[in-house]
Each structure stands twice: as C-alpha cells, then as structure tokens.
Tab-separated table of C-alpha atoms in Angstrom:
chain	number	residue	atom	x	y	z
A	225	MET	CA	17.985	-10.186	14.132
A	226	SER	CA	15.086	-7.641	14.364
A	227	ALA	CA	13.449	-7.008	11.162
A	228	ARG	CA	14.403	-3.408	11.848
A	229	THR	CA	18.075	-4.266	11.679
A	230	LEU	CA	17.373	-6.913	8.597
A	231	PHE	CA	15.713	-4.785	6.126
A	232	ARG	CA	17.393	-1.331	7.020
A	233	ALA	CA	18.508	0.652	4.156
A	234	SER	CA	22.535	0.354	3.863
A	235	ALA	CA	23.972	3.443	3.578
A	236	LYS	CA	24.635	3.187	-0.087
A	237	PRO	CA	21.732	1.359	-1.024
A	238	SER	CA	22.354	-1.304	-4.256
A	239	LEU	CA	19.128	-2.464	-5.869
A	240	ARG	CA	19.738	-5.698	-7.073
A	241	GLU	CA	17.791	-8.412	-8.417
A	242	GLU	CA	18.612	-11.350	-6.880
A	243	ASP	CA	17.721	-9.272	-3.471
A	244	ALA	CA	14.433	-8.823	-4.277
A	245	ARG	CA	13.836	-12.879	-4.252
A	246	ALA	CA	15.354	-13.001	-1.198
A	247	THR	CA	12.675	-14.500	1.772
A	248	PRO	CA	15.498	-14.097	4.753
A	249	LEU	CA	11.950	-14.679	7.146
A	250	ARG	CA	11.802	-17.643	6.137
A	251	ASP	CA	14.019	-21.270	7.711
A	252	ALA	CA	15.488	-23.056	3.844
A	253	ASN	CA	15.824	-26.325	6.061
A	254	GLN	CA	12.375	-26.608	6.878
A	255	ASP	CA	11.491	-25.305	3.497
A	256	GLU	CA	12.983	-28.221	2.176
A	257	LYS	CA	10.297	-30.301	3.631
A	258	LEU	CA	7.164	-28.148	2.523
A	259	SER	CA	5.535	-27.340	-0.936
A	260	LYS	CA	4.913	-23.896	-2.379
A	261	ALA	CA	1.645	-23.617	-1.114
A	262	GLU	CA	2.340	-25.174	2.320
A	263	ILE	CA	5.283	-22.360	2.596
A	264	LYS	CA	2.620	-19.753	1.612
A	265	GLN	CA	-0.082	-20.612	4.039
A	266	ARG	CA	2.708	-20.886	6.303
A	267	ASP	CA	3.655	-17.088	5.524
A	268	ARG	CA	-0.158	-16.349	5.757
A	269	ALA	CA	-0.534	-17.703	9.225
A	270	LEU	CA	2.288	-15.800	10.416
A	271	THR	CA	1.473	-12.629	9.135
A	272	ALA	CA	-2.408	-13.144	10.363
A	273	ALA	CA	-1.154	-13.482	13.987
A	274	LEU	CA	1.025	-10.969	13.625
A	275	THR	CA	-1.776	-8.497	12.018
A	276	ALA	CA	-3.800	-9.314	15.426
A	277	GLN	CA	-1.155	-8.154	17.567
A	278	ILE	CA	-1.051	-5.079	15.334
A	279	ALA	CA	-4.552	-4.242	15.711
A	280	VAL	CA	-4.464	-4.664	19.596
A	281	CYS	CA	-1.697	-1.806	19.530
A	282	GLN	CA	-3.523	0.075	16.969
A	283	GLU	CA	-6.280	0.328	19.251
A	284	LYS	CA	-4.335	1.852	21.878
A	285	LEU	CA	-2.233	3.657	19.694
A	286	TYR	CA	-5.741	5.381	19.123
A	287	ALA	CA	-7.188	5.370	22.869
A	288	GLN	CA	-4.114	6.681	23.880
A	289	ARG	CA	-3.390	9.623	21.324
A	290	LYS	CA	0.366	9.931	22.108
A	291	HIS	CA	1.747	9.185	19.107
A	292	LYS	CA	1.330	9.447	15.234
A	293	VAL	CA	2.651	6.687	12.721
A	294	LEU	CA	2.965	7.086	9.483
A	295	LEU	CA	4.182	3.982	6.837
A	296	VAL	CA	5.506	4.996	3.388
A	297	LEU	CA	4.930	2.662	0.752
A	298	GLN	CA	7.294	2.978	-2.412
A	299	GLY	CA	8.122	0.913	-5.486
A	300	MET	CA	7.993	0.137	-8.755
A	301	ASP	CA	4.470	-0.922	-10.510
A	302	THR	CA	2.955	-4.087	-8.989
A	303	SER	CA	5.485	-4.369	-6.538
A	304	GLY	CA	2.806	-4.801	-4.322
A	305	LYS	CA	2.038	-1.438	-2.641
A	306	ASP	CA	-2.251	-1.791	-2.984
A	307	GLY	CA	-1.723	-5.648	-1.953
A	308	THR	CA	0.310	-4.479	1.630
A	309	VAL	CA	-2.365	-2.533	2.741
A	310	THR	CA	-4.987	-4.922	1.964
A	311	ALA	CA	-3.387	-7.608	3.255
A	312	LEU	CA	-2.022	-6.240	6.544
A	313	PHE	CA	-5.003	-3.681	7.451
A	314	THR	CA	-8.094	-5.163	6.400
A	315	GLY	CA	-8.545	-6.393	9.898
A	316	ILE	CA	-7.805	-3.182	11.951
A	317	ASN	CA	-10.576	-0.779	13.080
A	318	PRO	CA	-10.581	2.272	10.732
A	319	MET	CA	-11.278	4.491	12.827
A	320	GLY	CA	-7.505	4.967	13.742
A	321	LEU	CA	-6.438	3.890	10.418
A	322	ARG	CA	-6.495	6.182	6.959
A	323	ALA	CA	-4.604	4.875	3.361
A	324	VAL	CA	-3.821	7.633	1.054
A	325	GLY	CA	-3.237	7.337	-2.438
A	326	PHE	CA	-1.295	9.694	-4.001
A	327	LYS	CA	-1.829	9.581	-8.106
A	328	ALA	CA	-0.564	12.373	-10.335
A	329	PRO	CA	-0.878	15.727	-9.216
A	330	THR	CA	-3.683	17.806	-9.807
A	331	SER	CA	-3.947	21.640	-11.335
A	332	ALA	CA	-4.388	22.943	-7.861
A	333	GLU	CA	-1.703	20.764	-6.307
A	334	LEU	CA	0.761	21.885	-9.270
A	335	ALA	CA	-0.116	25.622	-8.545
A	336	ARG	CA	1.463	24.854	-4.911
A	337	ASP	CA	4.439	23.431	-3.411
A	338	TYR	CA	4.814	19.868	-4.066
A	339	LEU	CA	4.679	19.130	-0.132
A	340	TRP	CA	1.504	20.812	-0.068
A	341	ARG	CA	-0.857	17.672	-0.953
A	342	VAL	CA	1.269	15.233	1.102
A	343	HIS	CA	1.400	17.948	4.689
A	344	GLN	CA	-2.368	17.904	4.151
A	345	HIS	CA	-2.382	14.014	4.838
A	346	VAL	CA	0.077	13.287	7.268
A	347	PRO	CA	-1.244	11.641	10.353
A	348	VAL	CA	-3.497	12.699	13.419
A	349	TRP	CA	-2.683	11.582	17.154
A	350	GLY	CA	-3.906	8.203	17.281
A	351	GLU	CA	-3.901	7.865	13.937
A	352	ILE	CA	-1.941	5.247	11.580
A	353	ALA	CA	-1.452	6.785	7.760
A	354	ILE	CA	-0.292	4.546	4.831
A	355	PHE	CA	1.105	6.345	1.852
A	356	ASN	CA	0.526	4.253	-1.142
A	357	ARG	CA	3.374	6.330	-3.126
A	358	SER	CA	3.901	9.730	-1.932
A	359	HIS	CA	6.261	12.899	-1.930
A	360	TYR	CA	9.099	10.496	-2.681
A	361	GLU	CA	7.271	11.020	-6.332
A	362	ASP	CA	8.619	14.427	-6.428
A	363	VAL	CA	12.188	13.233	-6.589
A	364	LEU	CA	11.519	9.805	-8.712
A	365	ILE	CA	9.559	10.189	-11.766
A	366	THR	CA	10.293	13.942	-11.962
A	367	ARG	CA	14.437	12.678	-12.049
A	368	VAL	CA	13.722	9.728	-14.532
A	369	GLN	CA	11.672	12.082	-16.816
A	370	ASP	CA	13.718	15.046	-16.893
A	371	MET	CA	11.102	17.656	-15.108
A	372	ILE	CA	13.781	18.869	-12.758
A	373	ASP	CA	17.694	18.830	-12.933
A	374	GLU	CA	20.388	17.358	-10.491
A	375	ASN	CA	20.679	20.545	-8.888
A	376	GLU	CA	16.561	20.808	-8.050
A	377	CYS	CA	16.552	17.744	-7.216
A	378	LYS	CA	19.761	17.909	-4.161
A	379	ARG	CA	17.364	20.560	-3.132
A	380	ARG	CA	14.237	18.618	-2.695
A	381	TYR	CA	16.223	16.157	-1.081
A	382	ALA	CA	17.157	19.072	1.660
A	383	GLN	CA	13.501	19.608	1.762
A	384	ILE	CA	12.305	16.385	2.471
A	385	ARG	CA	14.781	16.285	5.221
A	386	ASP	CA	13.599	18.946	7.010
A	387	PHE	CA	9.777	17.957	6.052
A	388	GLU	CA	10.274	14.588	7.807
A	389	ARG	CA	12.483	15.975	10.452
A	390	MET	CA	9.636	18.667	11.689
A	391	LEU	CA	7.237	15.815	11.851
A	392	SER	CA	9.294	13.391	13.626
A	393	GLU	CA	10.025	16.279	16.160
A	394	THR	CA	6.073	16.742	16.651
A	395	GLY	CA	5.818	12.934	17.091
A	396	THR	CA	5.272	11.438	14.090
A	397	ILE	CA	7.100	7.578	13.752
A	398	ILE	CA	7.811	7.592	10.395
A	399	ILE	CA	8.772	4.356	8.722
A	400	LYS	CA	9.154	3.976	4.933
A	401	VAL	CA	9.290	1.247	2.714
A	402	PHE	CA	10.572	0.168	-0.208
A	403	LEU	CA	9.082	-2.660	-2.039
A	404	HIS	CA	11.836	-4.378	-4.030
A	405	ILE	CA	10.503	-6.287	-7.146
A	406	SER	CA	12.722	-7.456	-9.803
A	407	LYS	CA	11.915	-6.868	-13.379
A	408	GLU	CA	11.035	-10.429	-14.100
A	409	GLU	CA	8.853	-10.417	-12.027
A	410	GLN	CA	7.136	-7.101	-12.684
A	411	ARG	CA	6.804	-9.030	-16.061
A	412	GLU	CA	5.093	-11.900	-14.955
A	413	ARG	CA	2.545	-9.732	-12.779
A	414	LEU	CA	2.116	-7.306	-15.861
A	415	GLN	CA	1.326	-10.546	-18.104
A	416	GLU	CA	-1.158	-11.775	-15.607
A	417	ARG	CA	-3.305	-8.620	-15.439
A	418	LEU	CA	-3.487	-8.689	-19.026
A	419	ASP	CA	-4.157	-12.198	-19.178
A	420	ASP	CA	-6.799	-13.075	-16.191
A	421	PRO	CA	-10.400	-10.664	-17.263
A	422	GLU	CA	-11.085	-10.085	-13.561
A	423	LYS	CA	-7.522	-8.667	-13.396
A	424	GLN	CA	-7.260	-6.326	-16.853
A	425	TRP	CA	-8.812	-3.456	-14.927
A	426	LYS	CA	-5.370	-2.854	-12.733
A	427	PHE	CA	-3.593	-3.441	-16.460
A	428	ASP	CA	-2.510	0.417	-17.309
A	429	ALA	CA	-0.626	0.943	-20.960
A	430	ASN	CA	1.898	3.670	-19.083
A	431	ASP	CA	3.452	1.084	-17.095
A	432	MET	CA	5.011	-0.175	-20.068
A	433	VAL	CA	6.326	2.997	-20.680
A	434	GLN	CA	7.759	3.538	-17.004
A	435	ARG	CA	9.016	-0.400	-17.236
A	436	GLN	CA	11.683	1.056	-20.117
A	437	SER	CA	13.245	3.175	-18.106
A	438	TRP	CA	13.735	0.137	-15.567
A	439	ASP	CA	17.406	0.653	-15.245
A	440	GLU	CA	17.356	4.845	-14.523
A	441	TYR	CA	14.380	4.358	-12.001
A	442	GLN	CA	16.664	1.895	-9.507
A	443	ARG	CA	18.901	4.520	-9.958
A	444	VAL	CA	17.201	7.301	-8.640
A	445	TYR	CA	15.493	5.056	-6.004
A	446	GLU	CA	19.098	4.113	-4.607
A	447	ALA	CA	20.308	8.006	-4.926
A	448	ALA	CA	16.820	9.415	-3.125
A	449	ILE	CA	16.765	6.167	-0.223
A	450	GLY	CA	20.703	6.901	0.164
A	451	ALA	CA	19.935	10.609	0.395
A	452	THR	CA	17.031	10.663	2.844
A	453	ASP	CA	17.459	7.760	5.197
A	454	CYS	CA	17.950	8.756	8.867
A	455	ASP	CA	17.211	7.584	12.073
A	456	HIS	CA	13.954	9.690	12.803
A	457	ALA	CA	12.901	8.651	8.950
A	458	PRO	CA	14.359	5.310	7.987
A	459	TRP	CA	14.260	3.657	5.006
A	460	TYR	CA	13.432	-0.331	4.781
A	461	ILE	CA	14.205	-2.162	1.939
A	462	ILE	CA	11.847	-5.445	1.470
A	463	PRO	CA	12.340	-8.042	-0.844
A	464	ALA	CA	8.839	-8.034	-2.847
A	465	ASP	CA	8.851	-10.887	-5.249
A	466	SER	CA	7.515	-13.276	-3.154
A	467	LYS	CA	3.587	-11.293	-1.812
A	468	THR	CA	3.532	-13.339	1.089
A	469	HIS	CA	7.302	-12.733	3.078
A	470	ARG	CA	6.744	-9.258	1.597
A	471	ASN	CA	3.446	-9.309	4.098
A	472	LEU	CA	4.945	-11.523	6.673
A	473	ALA	CA	8.360	-8.933	6.456
A	474	ILE	CA	6.252	-5.529	6.812
A	475	ALA	CA	4.050	-7.099	9.581
A	476	SER	CA	7.101	-7.818	11.335
A	477	LEU	CA	8.773	-4.506	10.681
A	478	LEU	CA	5.648	-2.753	11.798
A	479	LEU	CA	4.317	-4.612	14.784
A	480	GLU	CA	7.936	-4.295	16.288
A	481	ILE	CA	8.474	-0.433	15.689
A	482	VAL	CA	4.299	0.388	17.859
A	483	GLN	CA	5.424	-2.173	20.422
A	484	ASP	CA	8.304	0.180	21.539
A	485	LEU	CA	6.126	2.878	21.746
A	486	ASP	CA	4.674	1.310	25.042
A	487	LEU	CA	1.073	2.063	24.303
A	488	LYS	CA	-1.323	1.665	26.984
A	489	PHE	CA	-4.912	1.913	27.611
A	490	PRO	CA	-5.635	5.627	29.823
A	491	GLN	CA	-5.943	5.534	33.333
A	492	PRO	CA	-10.226	5.476	34.285
A	493	ALA	CA	-11.033	8.459	35.407
A	494	PRO	CA	-11.597	8.448	39.059
A	495	GLU	CA	-15.006	10.247	39.333
A	496	LEU	CA	-16.499	8.038	36.968
A	497	SER	CA	-15.401	5.131	39.892
A	498	GLY	CA	-18.713	3.658	41.460
A	499	LEU	CA	-21.057	5.592	38.745
A	500	ARG	CA	-24.015	3.618	37.884
A	501	ILE	CA	-26.220	4.117	34.768
A	502	THR	CA	-29.888	4.433	35.749
C-alpha cells in the first residue's frame, strides 16, 4: 500500500490515542526478533536512504523549475515539527529549500488579513517550502481560545480552501501533515525537557496551559482536517509517538509524491555543444 493511501485522512477523521502509537511501516514479525534500539536503528537507516533519494529529486526540482512543493507540518506541542525538519532535510541542498516557522503574529501581521503573512512565504518555482505551523493556527488556537466563533471559523475554512486551490492551480504541490501524538507521550516529552539541562531551553510554560485544553484541540483538529481535506490539498495523519517511525513515514510520503512529478534535469543547450573554455 502506498504511503499516500496508508496515511490519508478519512472524510471524518478521528484522532484516537491508540492510533498515535501505530507503526504501520514496520513488520511486527520481524520486530519480535529485534531490540527497541535495533528497530530505531533500522528506521533511521531506511529514512536516510529515502532522504538521499529526496535530495536527488530536489536537485532536479530546483534545476527544472516547473513545480513548487509546500509541506505543511501541524501538531500539538512536542509532536515533532522541528525534529521532522532536522531529520529529513539536513542533507538537502539549502538553495532549493526553505523552512518557515509561524509563531504568534506580530502587530503588523494582525493589522492585515490572517493569510497575508502566510502568502508571502509560499514556495517559488523549483523550491520545497516547509511550514512549521501555518495558516491553520487561525482555525485552531483561535477556536480553542474563543477568539473566533463557529460562523467565522466556517468562513475561514472556505477561505483556506480557496487559498489552497489557488496555490494548486498555479503549480504548487500541497502536502499537509498532522503529527498525531498521544497525551501520554506529550507528557513524557515535556518532562524530559524539564529534566535535561541541555533541553530545558525548549520548555515553554505556555505548553502546560495549552495541554489543559487537549481534548478541545483534538476536536478542532478533527474539524479543520475534515473541512479542508481535498485531492489537490490532502491531509495525511502521521502517527508520531515513535520519532523514528514518524520520520520514516513522512520521508516515504514525500518521496512518493515528488517521484510522481517526473522530474528531469533540463536538456543541454545546443548552442553550448562543443564550447571550450580557454
């Protein structure tokens, strides 16, 4: 089964805790013979092989300049948005790659429509852009914290669908990924940050505040995914309790999609044939 079929969100997504722990790309029979460390090592090796192939595709994408790729990463705090960027794109030529992190909007951004700050960061021809959070924050945290009501949220769903349709119709391949982490796994990762002096800088007290609204966040994510999933801008739900399997799943998905673009290096220019540099 293809990664696109395996991880594609259903028409009515349900973010169950047990699904966050799933590892469908692993063979349970083989795993019985291996330790946890060996399983992780195998996942990393497979991911490295896939990212090497992605790097080749990205070079062709950059040279050909006929496509634009947008990878949107959404998920609860500690779900692995930063880790995914590090694991999958460290070995890729940065000339055709751009990662954008969307934090709380500035006063200048708040003075404009909510899509303004996003639109200026969409990929250009030949580029892969990765959004660490995105325009979906404006139908997630705003809904949980009652900054917008249900009617405004529905209007924004429609605006996002139109926005993404426009991007698709002008050459952008859109890949939207929800990193599905369980509440217990988040607790362990937050505690790990607190306990490790070298990771404590990552800890944000606001994470604890948002954690209190866990169930509400799951509900609004389900609603947002269901309302904005479509064939030209599909949502994929990636189990994220296992970091190594998460990376393997996203690498599998991304490679599958870019390989279908039939990427090629441009044909040599005839006028340069036989030219000798003196």
